[in-house]
């Protein structure tokens, strides 16, 4: 009961930075920004000041708001043959995924603008104090853990593309490759970059010296960003989606990013399935999950949500009659047919912060002298379902990131989110169903095996009933069985506040999850 707050994040140092700020008297939003900055140092291949993200903030003073600081498409599309854009293969072991990198894969970054906007509107402490833990980490180094080493191996083709990129994961010796687990990596340029931003503000990145260098390199080396792209970038603040299902109240990321609509839609499809009457992992449980994922994907494609849609579209999709129509189709239709990290914080004052950030996989370009790798969001196939460079100029890109807050029927409040590209929505859905339907604790719900259906393939982690998976394979041949939990299935980091004020949390072991308490 004496806790000042609790944090769940993707690295112990990320979580520790947030608790340090809570112990200094900061609120959940101070702590979330401290964790964001620390993640850029401790998780440099998942988080970067050169990427984008979302904060779902719930406070007693301001209610619930979405802060959208995700990436923006450039104003100008490339002419053929003039863009630095090429594929690499990321190897997850059981599955492979192609990404495109190079300066031509870079969208307009939003993290720096989000950092300053959120600080101005929600925070208590000076930015220098909030960035302090990250600056100390950058100067003194971070010991590489097994998960971060694994991430470096998966993204080795990107690191090998440029010495400056390799430096983010190497121990600093000339000619180094990725540092092994247990070795310390320092980031002096990042420490200096935080100090420069604290002194100069966001103009340094969007209008000043850094902007000049970024635009010059894009012009000379096949990138797409221009001065106007950077100069006119703005954080967007909007209402979250509000939805009721399973007796709970949801706050979810809102359009133009479709993730919140998709999670709510799938929850609505399964609301009347009475899964609690079935054993977890049973044939009925697995079949219902698979059909809900398939139907949600079909709705997404039919309505073209990635092309951008107004807020009212969400209200129509989540209308009870629409969900019932799709629920009938779910059972009648034939069945056959990425780098991200999350931070959740709760404080003793009742504030909840759910923050998801992403750099894609990084484009392999590091802004000289800063230690900041820029994003490759224009090279993410998940974000370009109609083909690369089919995007509309100067538009906020849609994202699968879905920071969420849920109030359960028993009065518990849960803040959660996940990394994992298109797997984000299925990861969040399954964690929530584990809590609602199967009565799991938050940690049990996060660690339980998952499945994900996409592009005609069902990926399944070990742990479901063998007979249930065998039953699915009788009607559906494209099943990929994973021998153990894997970061491919997302990384749900969650915190909860119980009705009596006690706090709890769960960090997903698939992505190095860590929970820290501030006393």
Short mmCIF file of C-alpha atoms in Angstrom, two decimals, residues 4-497:
data_model
loop_
_atom_site.label_atom_id
_atom_site.label_comp_id
_atom_site.label_asym_id
_atom_site.label_seq_id
_atom_site.Cartn_x
_atom_site.Cartn_y
_atom_site.Cartn_z
CA UNK A 4 4.54 4.98 -5.28
CA UNK A 5 3.96 3.12 -8.50
CA UNK A 6 4.69 0.09 -10.65
CA UNK A 7 6.20 -0.32 -14.10
CA UNK A 8 6.22 -3.14 -16.66
CA UNK A 9 8.61 -2.79 -19.58
CA UNK A 10 10.83 -4.67 -22.00
CA UNK A 11 14.14 -4.37 -20.13
CA UNK A 12 15.10 -4.14 -16.42
CA UNK A 13 16.94 -0.85 -17.02
CA UNK A 14 13.91 0.61 -18.80
CA UNK A 15 11.70 -0.29 -15.84
CA UNK A 16 14.31 0.89 -13.33
CA UNK A 17 14.52 4.33 -14.96
CA UNK A 18 10.77 4.76 -14.51
CA UNK A 19 10.83 3.73 -10.84
CA UNK A 20 13.67 6.18 -10.15
CA UNK A 21 11.46 8.97 -11.42
CA UNK A 22 8.46 7.78 -9.39
CA UNK A 23 10.63 7.77 -6.27
CA UNK A 24 11.67 11.37 -7.02
CA UNK A 25 7.99 12.39 -6.92
CA UNK A 26 7.16 12.08 -10.60
CA UNK A 27 3.81 10.84 -11.81
CA UNK A 28 3.06 7.96 -14.18
CA UNK A 29 3.69 10.16 -17.23
CA UNK A 30 7.07 11.39 -15.98
CA UNK A 31 7.94 7.74 -15.41
CA UNK A 32 6.70 6.65 -18.84
CA UNK A 33 8.88 9.27 -20.55
CA UNK A 34 11.89 8.25 -18.45
CA UNK A 35 11.29 4.67 -19.54
CA UNK A 36 10.94 5.74 -23.18
CA UNK A 37 14.31 7.51 -23.05
CA UNK A 38 15.95 4.60 -21.25
CA UNK A 39 14.54 2.15 -23.80
CA UNK A 40 16.33 4.08 -26.54
CA UNK A 41 19.58 3.18 -24.75
CA UNK A 42 18.85 -0.27 -23.31
CA UNK A 43 16.69 -1.50 -26.23
CA UNK A 44 18.23 0.44 -29.15
CA UNK A 45 16.99 -1.93 -31.84
CA UNK A 46 13.38 -1.68 -30.63
CA UNK A 47 13.13 1.95 -29.50
CA UNK A 48 14.62 5.14 -30.90
CA UNK A 49 14.18 8.88 -30.92
CA UNK A 50 14.01 8.37 -34.68
CA UNK A 51 10.79 6.36 -34.54
CA UNK A 52 7.19 6.94 -33.48
CA UNK A 53 4.62 5.85 -30.94
CA UNK A 54 1.47 6.39 -28.92
CA UNK A 55 0.61 7.18 -25.31
CA UNK A 56 -2.79 6.38 -23.84
CA UNK A 57 -2.94 8.54 -20.74
CA UNK A 58 -5.65 8.28 -18.09
CA UNK A 59 -5.56 10.84 -15.31
CA UNK A 60 -7.97 12.24 -12.76
CA UNK A 61 -7.45 15.77 -14.12
CA UNK A 62 -7.73 15.26 -17.88
CA UNK A 63 -9.59 11.99 -18.32
CA UNK A 64 -8.34 9.69 -21.09
CA UNK A 65 -6.39 10.96 -24.11
CA UNK A 66 -4.40 9.44 -26.95
CA UNK A 67 -1.12 11.18 -27.79
CA UNK A 68 -0.27 10.14 -31.34
CA UNK A 69 3.39 10.80 -32.12
CA UNK A 70 3.61 8.12 -34.77
CA UNK A 71 5.42 8.64 -38.06
CA UNK A 72 4.13 10.67 -41.01
CA UNK A 73 4.49 9.92 -44.71
CA UNK A 74 6.74 12.32 -46.68
CA UNK A 75 5.30 15.02 -48.90
CA UNK A 76 6.91 13.64 -52.02
CA UNK A 77 6.99 10.14 -53.45
CA UNK A 78 10.19 8.84 -55.02
CA UNK A 79 10.97 8.78 -58.69
CA UNK A 80 11.95 5.37 -59.98
CA UNK A 81 15.62 4.57 -59.51
CA UNK A 82 16.28 7.46 -57.12
CA UNK A 83 15.49 5.86 -53.77
CA UNK A 84 17.71 3.98 -51.32
CA UNK A 85 15.37 1.06 -50.54
CA UNK A 86 16.25 -2.63 -50.43
CA UNK A 87 15.15 -5.87 -48.70
CA UNK A 88 16.71 -7.79 -45.83
CA UNK A 89 15.57 -11.04 -44.24
CA UNK A 90 14.94 -11.29 -40.48
CA UNK A 91 15.18 -14.86 -39.20
CA UNK A 92 13.00 -15.73 -36.20
CA UNK A 93 14.07 -19.37 -36.34
CA UNK A 94 10.70 -20.97 -37.06
CA UNK A 95 9.62 -18.16 -39.40
CA UNK A 96 11.32 -15.55 -41.55
CA UNK A 97 10.10 -12.08 -42.44
CA UNK A 98 11.29 -9.65 -45.09
CA UNK A 99 11.76 -5.96 -44.31
CA UNK A 100 13.04 -3.10 -46.45
CA UNK A 101 15.65 -0.64 -45.21
CA UNK A 102 17.71 2.29 -46.52
CA UNK A 103 17.07 6.03 -46.36
CA UNK A 104 14.09 5.61 -48.67
CA UNK A 105 12.32 3.53 -46.02
CA UNK A 106 12.37 6.40 -43.51
CA UNK A 107 9.13 8.17 -42.53
CA UNK A 108 8.95 11.46 -40.63
CA UNK A 109 9.84 10.64 -36.99
CA UNK A 110 7.63 11.68 -34.08
CA UNK A 111 9.24 10.52 -30.82
CA UNK A 112 11.12 13.75 -30.10
CA UNK A 113 7.97 15.83 -30.66
CA UNK A 114 5.98 13.41 -28.48
CA UNK A 115 8.54 13.61 -25.68
CA UNK A 116 8.25 17.39 -25.43
CA UNK A 117 4.47 17.58 -25.98
CA UNK A 118 3.68 14.99 -23.31
CA UNK A 119 6.14 16.60 -20.92
CA UNK A 120 4.52 20.00 -21.33
CA UNK A 121 0.96 18.74 -20.83
CA UNK A 122 1.18 15.93 -18.28
CA UNK A 123 4.43 15.91 -16.35
CA UNK A 124 5.60 17.29 -12.99
CA UNK A 125 9.39 17.06 -13.11
CA UNK A 126 11.91 18.96 -15.26
CA UNK A 127 12.89 17.17 -18.45
CA UNK A 128 16.52 17.05 -17.30
CA UNK A 129 15.49 14.87 -14.34
CA UNK A 130 13.29 12.66 -16.54
CA UNK A 131 16.13 12.07 -19.02
CA UNK A 132 18.73 11.63 -16.26
CA UNK A 133 18.53 7.82 -15.93
CA UNK A 134 18.83 7.37 -19.71
CA UNK A 135 21.84 9.69 -19.88
CA UNK A 136 23.57 7.77 -17.08
CA UNK A 137 22.88 4.48 -18.85
CA UNK A 138 24.28 5.83 -22.11
CA UNK A 139 27.47 7.10 -20.48
CA UNK A 140 28.19 4.09 -18.24
CA UNK A 141 26.85 1.41 -20.55
CA UNK A 142 24.24 -1.33 -20.49
CA UNK A 143 25.09 -4.97 -19.98
CA UNK A 144 23.70 -6.93 -22.91
CA UNK A 145 21.21 -9.58 -21.81
CA UNK A 146 20.26 -12.75 -23.66
CA UNK A 147 17.15 -11.23 -25.21
CA UNK A 148 18.90 -8.14 -26.58
CA UNK A 149 21.64 -10.34 -28.00
CA UNK A 150 18.96 -12.46 -29.67
CA UNK A 151 17.36 -9.34 -31.19
CA UNK A 152 20.76 -8.30 -32.54
CA UNK A 153 21.18 -11.69 -34.20
CA UNK A 154 17.75 -11.45 -35.85
CA UNK A 155 18.48 -7.94 -37.15
CA UNK A 156 22.13 -8.59 -38.03
CA UNK A 157 21.56 -7.78 -41.74
CA UNK A 158 20.54 -4.25 -40.70
CA UNK A 159 23.47 -3.82 -38.33
CA UNK A 160 25.88 -5.04 -41.00
CA UNK A 161 24.56 -2.44 -43.45
CA UNK A 162 26.44 0.43 -41.76
CA UNK A 163 29.21 0.73 -39.13
CA UNK A 164 27.16 3.34 -37.27
CA UNK A 165 24.29 0.88 -37.00
CA UNK A 166 26.57 -1.90 -35.75
CA UNK A 167 27.89 0.47 -33.07
CA UNK A 168 24.47 0.40 -31.39
CA UNK A 169 24.96 -3.29 -30.56
CA UNK A 170 28.77 -3.66 -30.44
CA UNK A 171 31.14 -3.31 -27.51
CA UNK A 172 33.16 -0.55 -29.18
CA UNK A 173 36.32 -2.27 -30.36
CA UNK A 174 37.39 -1.63 -33.98
CA UNK A 175 35.81 -4.12 -36.34
CA UNK A 176 33.45 -5.42 -33.65
CA UNK A 177 30.38 -7.46 -34.40
CA UNK A 178 27.44 -7.66 -31.98
CA UNK A 179 28.38 -7.82 -28.31
CA UNK A 180 27.74 -11.14 -26.56
CA UNK A 181 25.41 -11.41 -23.59
CA UNK A 182 27.14 -10.18 -20.46
CA UNK A 183 29.26 -7.54 -22.20
CA UNK A 184 28.67 -3.81 -21.65
CA UNK A 185 27.81 -1.44 -24.50
CA UNK A 186 28.16 2.32 -24.06
CA UNK A 187 26.39 5.00 -26.09
CA UNK A 188 28.22 8.32 -25.50
CA UNK A 189 26.62 9.96 -28.54
CA UNK A 190 23.15 9.21 -27.14
CA UNK A 191 24.06 10.82 -23.80
CA UNK A 192 25.19 13.95 -25.62
CA UNK A 193 22.03 13.91 -27.72
CA UNK A 194 19.74 13.91 -24.70
CA UNK A 195 21.74 16.78 -23.21
CA UNK A 196 21.50 18.75 -26.45
CA UNK A 197 17.74 18.21 -26.70
CA UNK A 198 17.20 19.30 -23.09
CA UNK A 199 19.06 22.53 -23.84
CA UNK A 200 17.74 23.31 -27.33
CA UNK A 201 14.28 21.71 -27.35
CA UNK A 202 12.59 19.88 -30.24
CA UNK A 203 13.62 22.52 -32.79
CA UNK A 204 17.09 20.97 -32.82
CA UNK A 205 15.59 17.84 -34.39
CA UNK A 206 12.91 19.39 -36.60
CA UNK A 207 14.29 22.79 -37.61
CA UNK A 208 17.91 23.08 -36.46
CA UNK A 209 21.30 21.51 -37.07
CA UNK A 210 20.08 17.91 -36.90
CA UNK A 211 17.28 18.64 -39.37
CA UNK A 212 19.77 20.23 -41.78
CA UNK A 213 22.00 17.15 -41.73
CA UNK A 214 19.11 14.68 -42.03
CA UNK A 215 17.59 16.46 -45.02
CA UNK A 216 20.98 16.86 -46.70
CA UNK A 217 21.71 13.14 -46.37
CA UNK A 218 18.24 12.26 -47.67
CA UNK A 219 18.76 14.52 -50.69
CA UNK A 220 22.22 13.14 -51.45
CA UNK A 221 21.68 9.47 -50.67
CA UNK A 222 18.18 8.48 -51.79
CA UNK A 223 15.93 9.48 -48.89
CA UNK A 224 12.55 11.22 -49.15
CA UNK A 225 12.34 13.67 -46.24
CA UNK A 226 12.45 17.42 -46.86
CA UNK A 227 12.61 20.42 -44.52
CA UNK A 228 8.85 20.96 -44.70
CA UNK A 229 8.23 17.35 -43.60
CA UNK A 230 10.17 17.97 -40.40
CA UNK A 231 9.17 21.58 -39.82
CA UNK A 232 5.41 20.89 -39.93
CA UNK A 233 5.28 17.64 -37.93
CA UNK A 234 2.78 17.83 -35.04
CA UNK A 235 1.66 15.52 -32.24
CA UNK A 236 -2.03 14.68 -32.56
CA UNK A 237 -4.19 14.45 -29.44
CA UNK A 238 -7.54 12.69 -29.69
CA UNK A 239 -10.10 10.65 -27.79
CA UNK A 240 -9.57 6.92 -27.38
CA UNK A 241 -12.08 4.34 -28.54
CA UNK A 242 -14.47 3.45 -25.71
CA UNK A 243 -16.00 -0.01 -25.87
CA UNK A 244 -17.79 -2.43 -23.53
CA UNK A 245 -17.41 -6.20 -23.72
CA UNK A 246 -17.30 -9.13 -21.29
CA UNK A 247 -18.59 -6.74 -18.63
CA UNK A 248 -15.43 -4.62 -18.91
CA UNK A 249 -14.83 -1.08 -20.14
CA UNK A 250 -12.06 -0.55 -22.69
CA UNK A 251 -10.00 2.48 -23.69
CA UNK A 252 -8.10 1.73 -26.90
CA UNK A 253 -6.00 3.43 -29.56
CA UNK A 254 -8.21 5.14 -32.11
CA UNK A 255 -8.34 5.66 -35.88
CA UNK A 256 -6.55 6.37 -38.14
CA UNK A 257 -4.54 3.56 -36.51
CA UNK A 258 -6.84 0.52 -36.73
CA UNK A 259 -5.40 -1.51 -33.86
CA UNK A 260 -7.91 -0.48 -31.19
CA UNK A 261 -10.89 -1.08 -33.48
CA UNK A 262 -9.56 -4.54 -34.35
CA UNK A 263 -9.03 -5.57 -30.72
CA UNK A 264 -12.48 -4.29 -29.72
CA UNK A 265 -14.09 -5.94 -32.75
CA UNK A 266 -12.54 -9.33 -31.93
CA UNK A 267 -13.57 -8.99 -28.29
CA UNK A 268 -17.12 -8.26 -29.46
CA UNK A 269 -17.14 -11.31 -31.73
CA UNK A 270 -16.19 -13.55 -28.79
CA UNK A 271 -18.40 -11.88 -26.16
CA UNK A 272 -21.17 -14.48 -26.42
CA UNK A 273 -19.01 -17.56 -26.98
CA UNK A 274 -18.96 -18.57 -23.28
CA UNK A 275 -15.35 -19.66 -23.49
CA UNK A 276 -15.19 -19.81 -19.70
CA UNK A 277 -17.24 -23.02 -19.90
CA UNK A 278 -14.47 -24.63 -21.95
CA UNK A 279 -11.00 -25.66 -20.72
CA UNK A 280 -8.21 -23.32 -21.77
CA UNK A 281 -6.55 -24.67 -24.91
CA UNK A 282 -9.53 -26.84 -25.81
CA UNK A 283 -10.77 -27.39 -29.35
CA UNK A 284 -13.61 -24.88 -28.92
CA UNK A 285 -11.26 -22.25 -27.44
CA UNK A 286 -8.72 -22.66 -30.25
CA UNK A 287 -11.34 -22.70 -33.00
CA UNK A 288 -13.08 -19.60 -31.65
CA UNK A 289 -9.76 -17.72 -31.47
CA UNK A 290 -8.80 -18.74 -34.98
CA UNK A 291 -12.16 -17.77 -36.49
CA UNK A 292 -12.22 -14.44 -34.63
CA UNK A 293 -8.73 -13.60 -35.93
CA UNK A 294 -9.68 -14.61 -39.45
CA UNK A 295 -12.91 -12.58 -39.39
CA UNK A 296 -11.17 -9.53 -37.94
CA UNK A 297 -8.61 -9.69 -40.73
CA UNK A 298 -11.35 -10.01 -43.34
CA UNK A 299 -13.16 -6.95 -41.95
CA UNK A 300 -9.89 -4.99 -41.93
CA UNK A 301 -9.23 -5.78 -45.59
CA UNK A 302 -12.82 -5.24 -46.75
CA UNK A 303 -13.02 -1.78 -45.20
CA UNK A 304 -9.42 -0.82 -46.06
CA UNK A 305 -8.67 0.55 -42.61
CA UNK A 306 -4.98 1.11 -43.44
CA UNK A 307 -5.99 3.73 -46.00
CA UNK A 308 -7.16 6.02 -43.22
CA UNK A 309 -10.65 6.32 -41.81
CA UNK A 310 -12.52 8.89 -39.69
CA UNK A 311 -13.37 8.28 -36.03
CA UNK A 312 -17.03 7.70 -36.96
CA UNK A 313 -15.99 4.58 -38.86
CA UNK A 314 -15.03 2.97 -35.55
CA UNK A 315 -18.49 3.65 -34.17
CA UNK A 316 -20.08 1.96 -37.18
CA UNK A 317 -17.78 -1.08 -37.03
CA UNK A 318 -18.41 -1.57 -33.31
CA UNK A 319 -22.18 -1.14 -33.56
CA UNK A 320 -23.94 -4.15 -32.02
CA UNK A 321 -25.77 -5.04 -35.26
CA UNK A 322 -22.55 -4.92 -37.28
CA UNK A 323 -20.75 -7.18 -34.81
CA UNK A 324 -23.65 -9.63 -34.90
CA UNK A 325 -23.51 -9.70 -38.71
CA UNK A 326 -19.81 -10.50 -38.62
CA UNK A 327 -20.29 -13.01 -35.80
CA UNK A 328 -22.64 -15.04 -37.99
CA UNK A 329 -20.15 -14.88 -40.87
CA UNK A 330 -17.38 -15.96 -38.50
CA UNK A 331 -18.97 -19.39 -38.06
CA UNK A 332 -20.53 -19.79 -41.52
CA UNK A 333 -17.60 -18.85 -43.77
CA UNK A 334 -15.02 -21.48 -44.76
CA UNK A 335 -11.97 -21.26 -42.54
CA UNK A 336 -9.20 -21.78 -45.10
CA UNK A 337 -8.40 -19.03 -47.33
CA UNK A 338 7.77 -6.01 -35.50
CA UNK A 339 10.64 -3.89 -33.71
CA UNK A 340 8.43 -2.46 -30.98
CA UNK A 341 8.47 -2.15 -27.21
CA UNK A 342 5.78 -1.30 -24.68
CA UNK A 343 5.76 0.45 -21.29
CA UNK A 344 2.92 0.41 -18.73
CA UNK A 345 2.94 2.54 -15.56
CA UNK A 346 0.52 3.03 -12.66
CA UNK A 347 1.16 5.55 -9.87
CA UNK A 348 -0.29 6.03 -6.39
CA UNK A 349 -2.36 9.03 -7.54
CA UNK A 350 -4.55 7.00 -9.88
CA UNK A 351 -2.78 7.84 -13.14
CA UNK A 352 -2.25 5.15 -15.78
CA UNK A 353 0.16 5.38 -18.72
CA UNK A 354 0.21 2.90 -21.57
CA UNK A 355 2.95 3.80 -24.07
CA UNK A 356 4.09 1.90 -27.16
CA UNK A 357 7.04 2.99 -29.29
CA UNK A 358 8.59 1.57 -32.42
CA UNK A 359 11.44 2.16 -34.80
CA UNK A 360 10.28 -0.57 -37.14
CA UNK A 361 13.54 -2.45 -37.43
CA UNK A 362 15.54 0.71 -38.16
CA UNK A 363 16.64 1.78 -41.66
CA UNK A 364 20.40 1.34 -40.90
CA UNK A 365 20.97 5.13 -41.16
CA UNK A 366 22.20 6.73 -37.92
CA UNK A 367 22.04 10.52 -37.75
CA UNK A 368 25.75 11.41 -37.56
CA UNK A 369 27.06 12.20 -34.09
CA UNK A 370 23.78 11.42 -32.30
CA UNK A 371 23.51 7.65 -31.91
CA UNK A 372 19.93 7.90 -33.25
CA UNK A 373 18.96 5.30 -35.86
CA UNK A 374 16.01 6.41 -37.96
CA UNK A 375 12.95 4.24 -38.62
CA UNK A 376 12.14 2.10 -41.66
CA UNK A 377 8.34 2.42 -41.44
CA UNK A 378 7.95 2.92 -45.21
CA UNK A 379 9.64 -0.47 -45.58
CA UNK A 380 7.21 -2.32 -43.30
CA UNK A 381 4.98 -4.56 -45.41
CA UNK A 382 2.48 -4.74 -42.51
CA UNK A 383 2.02 -0.97 -42.82
CA UNK A 384 1.85 -1.02 -46.63
CA UNK A 385 -0.65 -3.79 -47.46
CA UNK A 386 -1.37 -2.26 -50.88
CA UNK A 387 2.31 -2.20 -51.85
CA UNK A 388 5.36 -0.09 -51.03
CA UNK A 389 5.07 3.61 -51.94
CA UNK A 390 1.29 3.27 -52.30
CA UNK A 391 0.94 5.63 -49.32
CA UNK A 392 -0.70 9.03 -49.62
CA UNK A 393 1.73 11.91 -49.09
CA UNK A 394 1.81 13.90 -45.84
CA UNK A 395 -0.49 11.59 -43.87
CA UNK A 396 -0.17 10.04 -40.43
CA UNK A 397 0.63 6.38 -40.98
CA UNK A 398 -1.67 3.74 -39.57
CA UNK A 399 -0.16 1.44 -36.97
CA UNK A 400 -0.96 -1.83 -35.24
CA UNK A 401 0.34 -0.43 -31.95
CA UNK A 402 -2.45 -0.52 -29.39
CA UNK A 403 -1.77 0.95 -25.95
CA UNK A 404 -4.84 -0.01 -23.92
CA UNK A 405 -6.51 0.53 -20.55
CA UNK A 406 -9.27 -1.77 -19.29
CA UNK A 407 -11.53 -1.58 -16.24
CA UNK A 408 -12.61 -5.07 -15.28
CA UNK A 409 -16.00 -5.96 -13.76
CA UNK A 410 -14.38 -6.47 -10.34
CA UNK A 411 -12.98 -2.90 -10.35
CA UNK A 412 -9.41 -3.71 -11.37
CA UNK A 413 -7.78 -1.35 -13.85
CA UNK A 414 -5.20 -2.75 -16.27
CA UNK A 415 -2.85 -0.84 -18.57
CA UNK A 416 -1.25 -2.98 -21.25
CA UNK A 417 0.12 -3.07 -24.76
CA UNK A 418 2.50 -5.05 -26.90
CA UNK A 419 5.14 -5.01 -29.56
CA UNK A 420 4.98 -7.35 -32.53
CA UNK A 421 3.54 -5.61 -35.61
CA UNK A 422 0.41 -7.46 -36.79
CA UNK A 423 0.71 -9.84 -33.85
CA UNK A 424 -0.04 -7.00 -31.43
CA UNK A 425 -3.81 -7.24 -31.71
CA UNK A 426 -3.88 -11.02 -31.29
CA UNK A 427 -1.51 -10.86 -28.30
CA UNK A 428 -3.63 -8.27 -26.47
CA UNK A 429 -6.85 -10.11 -27.34
CA UNK A 430 -5.58 -13.39 -25.91
CA UNK A 431 -4.20 -11.85 -22.72
CA UNK A 432 -7.54 -10.17 -22.05
CA UNK A 433 -9.51 -13.34 -22.77
CA UNK A 434 -7.22 -15.25 -20.41
CA UNK A 435 -8.16 -12.79 -17.66
CA UNK A 436 -11.88 -12.44 -18.48
CA UNK A 437 -12.82 -15.94 -19.51
CA UNK A 438 -10.31 -18.21 -17.79
CA UNK A 439 -9.71 -16.34 -14.52
CA UNK A 440 -5.93 -16.20 -14.87
CA UNK A 441 -3.76 -13.82 -12.90
CA UNK A 442 -2.20 -11.05 -14.95
CA UNK A 443 1.15 -12.83 -15.08
CA UNK A 444 -0.44 -16.17 -16.04
CA UNK A 445 -2.43 -14.42 -18.77
CA UNK A 446 0.69 -12.78 -20.22
CA UNK A 447 2.89 -15.89 -20.17
CA UNK A 448 0.28 -18.34 -21.52
CA UNK A 449 0.87 -19.76 -25.04
CA UNK A 450 -0.53 -17.82 -28.01
CA UNK A 451 -1.56 -18.31 -31.59
CA UNK A 452 -1.73 -15.89 -34.51
CA UNK A 453 -3.53 -16.17 -37.86
CA UNK A 454 -2.35 -14.12 -40.84
CA UNK A 455 -1.97 -14.52 -44.60
CA UNK A 456 -3.53 -17.97 -44.49
CA UNK A 457 -1.07 -19.33 -41.90
CA UNK A 458 -1.85 -20.23 -38.28
CA UNK A 459 1.23 -19.91 -36.04
CA UNK A 460 0.89 -21.73 -32.70
CA UNK A 461 3.12 -21.77 -29.64
CA UNK A 462 3.56 -25.05 -27.78
CA UNK A 463 1.17 -25.54 -24.87
CA UNK A 464 -2.26 -25.83 -26.47
CA UNK A 465 -3.96 -29.21 -26.27
CA UNK A 466 -2.48 -31.41 -29.00
CA UNK A 467 -5.93 -32.78 -29.85
CA UNK A 468 -7.23 -29.23 -30.36
CA UNK A 469 -4.48 -28.34 -32.83
CA UNK A 470 -4.88 -31.70 -34.55
CA UNK A 471 -8.59 -30.95 -34.90
CA UNK A 472 -7.82 -27.63 -36.60
CA UNK A 473 -5.39 -29.27 -38.99
CA UNK A 474 -8.11 -31.64 -40.20
CA UNK A 475 -9.79 -28.68 -41.92
CA UNK A 476 -6.82 -26.38 -42.26
CA UNK A 477 -3.42 -27.44 -43.52
CA UNK A 478 -1.33 -24.28 -43.05
CA UNK A 479 -0.30 -24.58 -39.40
CA UNK A 480 3.17 -23.68 -38.14
CA UNK A 481 3.99 -25.12 -34.71
CA UNK A 482 6.56 -23.24 -32.64
CA UNK A 483 8.48 -25.38 -30.11
CA UNK A 484 8.64 -22.66 -27.45
CA UNK A 485 7.49 -19.08 -26.73
CA UNK A 486 8.96 -16.53 -29.12
CA UNK A 487 9.10 -12.74 -29.52
CA UNK A 488 7.28 -13.25 -32.85
CA UNK A 489 4.05 -13.48 -30.79
CA UNK A 490 4.49 -10.04 -29.23
CA UNK A 491 5.51 -8.82 -25.82
CA UNK A 492 2.64 -7.76 -23.55
CA UNK A 493 3.83 -5.68 -20.59
CA UNK A 494 1.00 -4.86 -18.20
CA UNK A 495 0.28 -3.26 -14.83
CA UNK A 496 -2.87 -3.36 -12.73
CA UNK A 497 -4.43 -1.39 -9.90
#
